[in-house]
Amino acid sequence: MTSSSKYILFSLICLSILTLNVNAQRRRKPTFLEGTTVGPRAGINLFYGDLVDQSKSSYSFGGVAEKELSKYISARIQLMAGQMKGEQVYEGTDGLYAYFKNFYTELSIGATFKPLNLMLGYYKQRSFNPYVIGQFGIIQYSTKEWYGEYGYIPNTLRHQLSGISPIVTGGFGLSYWVNSRISVNTEILGTLPFTDLLDGHKEWVSGSNGEIVYQTEANDFYYTAMVGITFLIDDSKWKNEPKYNRKAYLKTRKQYSRGGSSRKNQKAIKRKRRKR
């Protein structure tokens, strides 16, 4: 073998080793995605701000991403948007005094705590897993408020404003395990914004010339009830407690055996065994 042939052979071997190494690195999943889930959320909100007597419900939608930090605590980021509304009734009557609508966007970060994972042990295939939510963030809002038929000047714009405010959120959730990649979630959250302007005003007046000014409560408040689907991007590095190993195996096997194609494969395997 000539020196040039040896050089070409050596180069091909090095290139093959390098290619295999690169492909192996591509197949290796990033560790920061371990235990990460994402999913959409949608539901309704109930506004409990100043002087809102009726029509308090409206819609909210968005998404949540979580990353497991331990067997029972996960970091969480939530992005929501939607509309809030409400109506104020004139005192002593059924007449509408004022009403408002706003459009908002909310960004929060926080954590979730799963008490069953702490008390009973880590178990990924647990059918129902409740959790506690704590978050803080900001809300951006754009609000319009109008006078009603019993208002100062009926059917006219009373206030129009927009702004940004910090918020604090707490609540509860419940996760239902569907399969190894998908779960269904329900959540109820209560949010306290550090502003009194989500409904468009923080004071109101009375008297023939509006000479009496009344300050409203310091902060508005709203609840959000949502449902959603959660998708697991990459499996967690945490392992089930040994006492759940057989239970997890049987449950996962049952999930895979539900599909028609799986049943057909099982029947085909049985036919082959009979022929032998």
Coordinates of C-alpha atoms in Angstrom, one line a residue:
M1 CA 0.0 0.0 0.0
T2 CA 1.4 3.3 -1.0
S3 CA 1.8 6.3 1.3
S4 CA -1.0 8.2 -0.5
S5 CA -3.3 5.2 -0.1
K6 CA -2.5 5.0 3.6
Y7 CA -3.3 8.7 4.0
I8 CA -6.6 8.3 2.2
L9 CA -7.6 5.3 4.4
F10 CA -6.6 7.1 7.6
S11 CA -8.6 10.2 6.5
L12 CA -11.7 8.0 5.8
I13 CA -11.4 6.4 9.3
C14 CA -11.1 9.8 11.0
L15 CA -14.0 11.1 9.0
S16 CA -16.2 8.1 9.9
I17 CA -15.4 8.5 13.6
L18 CA -16.2 12.2 13.5
T19 CA -19.5 11.6 11.7
L20 CA -20.5 9.0 14.3
N21 CA -19.6 11.3 17.1
V22 CA -21.6 14.2 15.6
N23 CA -24.7 12.0 15.0
A24 CA -24.5 10.7 18.6
Q25 CA -24.5 14.3 19.9
R26 CA -27.5 15.2 17.7
R27 CA -29.4 12.2 19.1
R28 CA -28.6 13.2 22.7
K29 CA -31.4 15.3 24.2
P30 CA -30.6 18.6 25.9
T31 CA -30.7 18.0 29.7
F32 CA -32.5 21.3 30.3
L33 CA -35.6 19.8 28.7
E34 CA -35.8 16.9 31.1
G35 CA -39.1 17.1 33.0
T36 CA -40.4 20.0 30.9
T37 CA -44.0 20.3 29.9
V38 CA -46.0 22.8 27.8
G39 CA -49.7 23.2 27.2
P40 CA -52.6 25.6 26.3
R41 CA -55.1 26.9 28.8
A42 CA -58.6 28.4 28.2
G43 CA -61.5 29.4 30.5
I44 CA -63.4 32.2 32.2
N45 CA -62.5 35.0 34.6
L46 CA -64.7 36.6 37.2
F47 CA -63.9 40.3 38.0
Y48 CA -64.5 41.6 41.6
G49 CA -63.4 45.2 41.3
D50 CA -65.1 48.4 42.4
L51 CA -68.8 48.8 42.1
V52 CA -69.3 45.8 39.8
D53 CA -72.7 44.4 40.5
Q54 CA -73.4 42.0 37.6
S55 CA -72.0 40.5 34.3
K56 CA -68.7 39.8 36.0
S57 CA -67.6 36.9 33.8
S58 CA -65.6 36.9 30.6
Y59 CA -62.9 34.8 28.8
S60 CA -59.2 34.1 29.2
F61 CA -56.8 32.0 27.2
G62 CA -53.0 31.3 27.1
G63 CA -50.4 28.8 27.9
V64 CA -48.2 27.4 30.6
A65 CA -44.7 25.8 30.6
E66 CA -43.2 24.0 33.6
K67 CA -39.8 22.5 34.5
E68 CA -39.4 19.9 37.3
L69 CA -36.9 21.1 39.9
S70 CA -37.4 18.3 42.3
K71 CA -39.9 15.4 42.8
Y72 CA -42.5 17.7 44.1
I73 CA -41.7 21.3 43.0
S74 CA -41.7 22.7 39.5
A75 CA -40.8 26.1 38.1
R76 CA -43.6 27.7 36.0
I77 CA -44.1 30.4 33.5
Q78 CA -47.6 31.5 32.4
L79 CA -48.8 33.8 29.6
M80 CA -52.5 34.7 29.5
A81 CA -54.7 37.2 27.7
G82 CA -58.4 38.0 27.4
Q83 CA -61.1 40.3 28.3
M84 CA -62.7 41.5 31.6
K85 CA -66.1 43.2 32.0
G86 CA -68.7 44.3 34.5
E87 CA -71.8 46.4 35.1
Q88 CA -72.7 48.8 37.9
V89 CA -76.4 49.2 38.9
Y90 CA -77.8 52.5 40.1
E91 CA -78.5 52.3 43.8
G92 CA -82.1 51.3 44.6
T93 CA -83.0 50.5 41.0
D94 CA -82.3 47.9 38.3
G95 CA -81.0 50.5 36.0
L96 CA -77.5 50.4 34.6
Y97 CA -75.3 53.2 35.8
A98 CA -72.0 52.3 34.2
Y99 CA -70.2 49.4 32.6
F100 CA -66.7 48.6 31.4
K101 CA -64.6 46.3 29.2
N102 CA -60.9 45.8 29.1
F103 CA -58.4 43.7 27.2
Y104 CA -55.4 42.4 29.1
T105 CA -52.2 40.4 28.8
E106 CA -50.6 38.8 31.8
L107 CA -47.1 37.3 32.2
S108 CA -46.2 35.4 35.4
I109 CA -43.5 33.2 36.8
G110 CA -43.7 31.0 39.9
A111 CA -43.8 27.4 41.1
T112 CA -46.1 24.5 41.7
F113 CA -46.1 22.1 44.6
K114 CA -47.4 18.6 44.4
P115 CA -48.2 17.3 48.0
L116 CA -48.9 13.7 47.0
N117 CA -45.5 13.3 45.5
L118 CA -44.0 14.4 48.9
M119 CA -46.4 12.4 51.1
L120 CA -46.9 9.2 49.1
G121 CA -43.8 9.2 46.9
Y122 CA -43.0 10.1 43.3
Y123 CA -45.2 8.4 40.8
K124 CA -45.4 9.7 37.2
Q125 CA -48.5 7.6 36.2
R126 CA -50.6 8.8 39.2
S127 CA -54.2 9.2 37.8
F128 CA -55.1 12.4 39.7
N129 CA -52.4 14.7 41.1
P130 CA -53.4 17.9 42.8
Y131 CA -51.0 20.8 43.1
V132 CA -50.7 24.3 44.6
I133 CA -49.7 27.3 42.5
G134 CA -47.9 30.5 43.5
Q135 CA -46.9 33.2 41.0
F136 CA -46.0 36.9 40.5
G137 CA -45.7 38.9 37.4
I138 CA -47.2 41.9 35.5
I139 CA -50.5 42.7 33.7
Q140 CA -50.9 45.1 30.8
Y141 CA -54.5 46.4 30.4
S142 CA -56.5 48.7 28.1
T143 CA -59.8 49.8 29.6
K144 CA -62.9 51.7 28.5
E145 CA -65.8 52.6 30.8
W146 CA -69.2 54.0 29.6
Y147 CA -72.2 55.5 31.4
G148 CA -75.4 53.5 31.2
E149 CA -79.0 54.6 30.9
Y150 CA -79.0 55.8 34.5
G151 CA -75.6 57.4 34.3
Y152 CA -74.4 61.0 34.3
I153 CA -74.6 61.3 30.5
P154 CA -76.1 58.1 29.1
N155 CA -74.2 56.1 26.4
T156 CA -71.1 58.3 26.6
L157 CA -67.5 57.3 27.4
R158 CA -66.7 57.8 31.1
H159 CA -63.0 56.7 31.2
Q160 CA -60.4 55.4 28.8
L161 CA -57.0 54.4 29.9
S162 CA -54.2 51.8 29.8
G163 CA -51.3 50.8 32.0
I164 CA -49.1 48.1 33.5
S165 CA -49.2 46.8 37.1
P166 CA -47.5 44.1 39.2
I167 CA -49.7 41.1 40.2
V168 CA -49.6 38.2 42.7
T169 CA -51.4 35.0 42.0
G170 CA -52.3 31.9 44.0
G171 CA -54.4 28.9 43.4
F172 CA -54.9 25.2 42.9
G173 CA -54.8 22.7 40.1
L174 CA -55.6 19.1 39.3
S175 CA -53.8 17.0 36.7
Y176 CA -55.3 13.8 35.2
W177 CA -52.8 11.4 33.6
V178 CA -53.9 10.2 30.1
N179 CA -50.7 8.6 28.9
S180 CA -46.9 9.0 29.2
R181 CA -47.0 12.2 27.1
I182 CA -50.4 13.8 27.7
S183 CA -52.3 14.9 30.8
V184 CA -55.5 17.1 31.3
N185 CA -55.4 20.0 33.8
T186 CA -57.9 22.1 35.6
E187 CA -56.8 25.2 37.5
I188 CA -58.5 27.9 39.6
L189 CA -56.4 31.0 40.3
G190 CA -57.0 34.2 42.3
T191 CA -55.0 37.3 41.1
L192 CA -54.4 40.5 43.0
P193 CA -53.2 43.4 40.8
F194 CA -51.5 46.4 42.5
T195 CA -53.8 48.8 40.7
D196 CA -57.4 50.0 41.1
L197 CA -57.8 50.9 37.4
L198 CA -58.6 47.6 35.7
D199 CA -62.2 48.7 35.5
G200 CA -61.4 52.2 34.5
H201 CA -61.8 54.2 37.7
K202 CA -60.7 54.5 41.3
E203 CA -63.1 57.2 42.5
W204 CA -66.7 58.3 41.9
V205 CA -68.6 61.5 42.5
S206 CA -72.1 62.6 43.7
G207 CA -73.9 65.8 44.2
S208 CA -75.5 68.2 41.7
N209 CA -72.1 69.5 40.5
G210 CA -70.1 66.4 41.4
E211 CA -68.6 68.1 44.5
I212 CA -68.5 64.9 46.6
V213 CA -65.7 62.5 45.7
Y214 CA -65.6 59.0 47.0
Q215 CA -62.5 56.8 46.8
T216 CA -63.0 53.1 45.9
E217 CA -61.2 50.1 47.3
A218 CA -57.4 50.1 46.9
N219 CA -57.1 47.1 44.5
D220 CA -59.2 45.2 42.0
F221 CA -59.3 41.4 42.1
Y222 CA -60.2 38.6 39.7
Y223 CA -60.5 34.8 39.6
T224 CA -59.6 32.6 36.6
A225 CA -60.9 29.1 36.0
M226 CA -59.2 27.2 33.2
V227 CA -58.9 23.8 31.6
G228 CA -56.1 22.6 29.3
I229 CA -53.9 19.9 27.9
T230 CA -50.3 19.4 29.0
F231 CA -47.6 17.8 26.7
L232 CA -44.4 16.3 28.1
I233 CA -41.4 17.3 25.9
D234 CA -38.8 15.1 27.6
D235 CA -39.1 12.6 30.4
S236 CA -37.9 13.6 33.9
K237 CA -34.7 12.4 35.4
W238 CA -36.6 11.5 38.5
K239 CA -37.5 7.8 38.9
N240 CA -40.7 6.4 40.3
E241 CA -40.5 5.1 43.9
P242 CA -39.7 1.3 43.8
K243 CA -43.1 0.5 45.3
Y244 CA -44.8 1.9 42.2
N245 CA -42.7 0.0 39.6
R246 CA -45.1 -2.8 38.9
K247 CA -48.1 -0.6 39.0
A248 CA -46.5 1.9 36.6
Y249 CA -45.6 -1.0 34.2
L250 CA -49.1 -2.4 34.2
K251 CA -50.7 1.0 33.7
T252 CA -48.4 1.9 30.8
R253 CA -48.8 -1.5 29.2
K254 CA -52.6 -1.0 29.4
Q255 CA -52.4 2.3 27.7
Y256 CA -50.4 0.9 24.8
S257 CA -52.7 -2.1 24.4
R258 CA -55.8 0.1 23.9
G259 CA -55.0 1.0 20.3
G260 CA -56.4 -1.2 17.5
S261 CA -53.1 -1.6 15.8
S262 CA -51.6 -3.0 19.0
R263 CA -54.4 -5.6 19.3
K264 CA -53.8 -6.6 15.7
N265 CA -50.1 -7.0 16.4
Q266 CA -50.9 -9.2 19.5
K267 CA -53.2 -11.4 17.4
A268 CA -50.6 -11.8 14.7
I269 CA -48.0 -12.8 17.3
K270 CA -50.4 -15.4 18.7
R271 CA -51.1 -16.8 15.2
K272 CA -47.4 -17.2 14.6
R273 CA -46.9 -19.0 17.8
R274 CA -49.7 -21.4 16.9
K275 CA -48.1 -22.2 13.6
R276 CA -44.8 -23.1 15.3

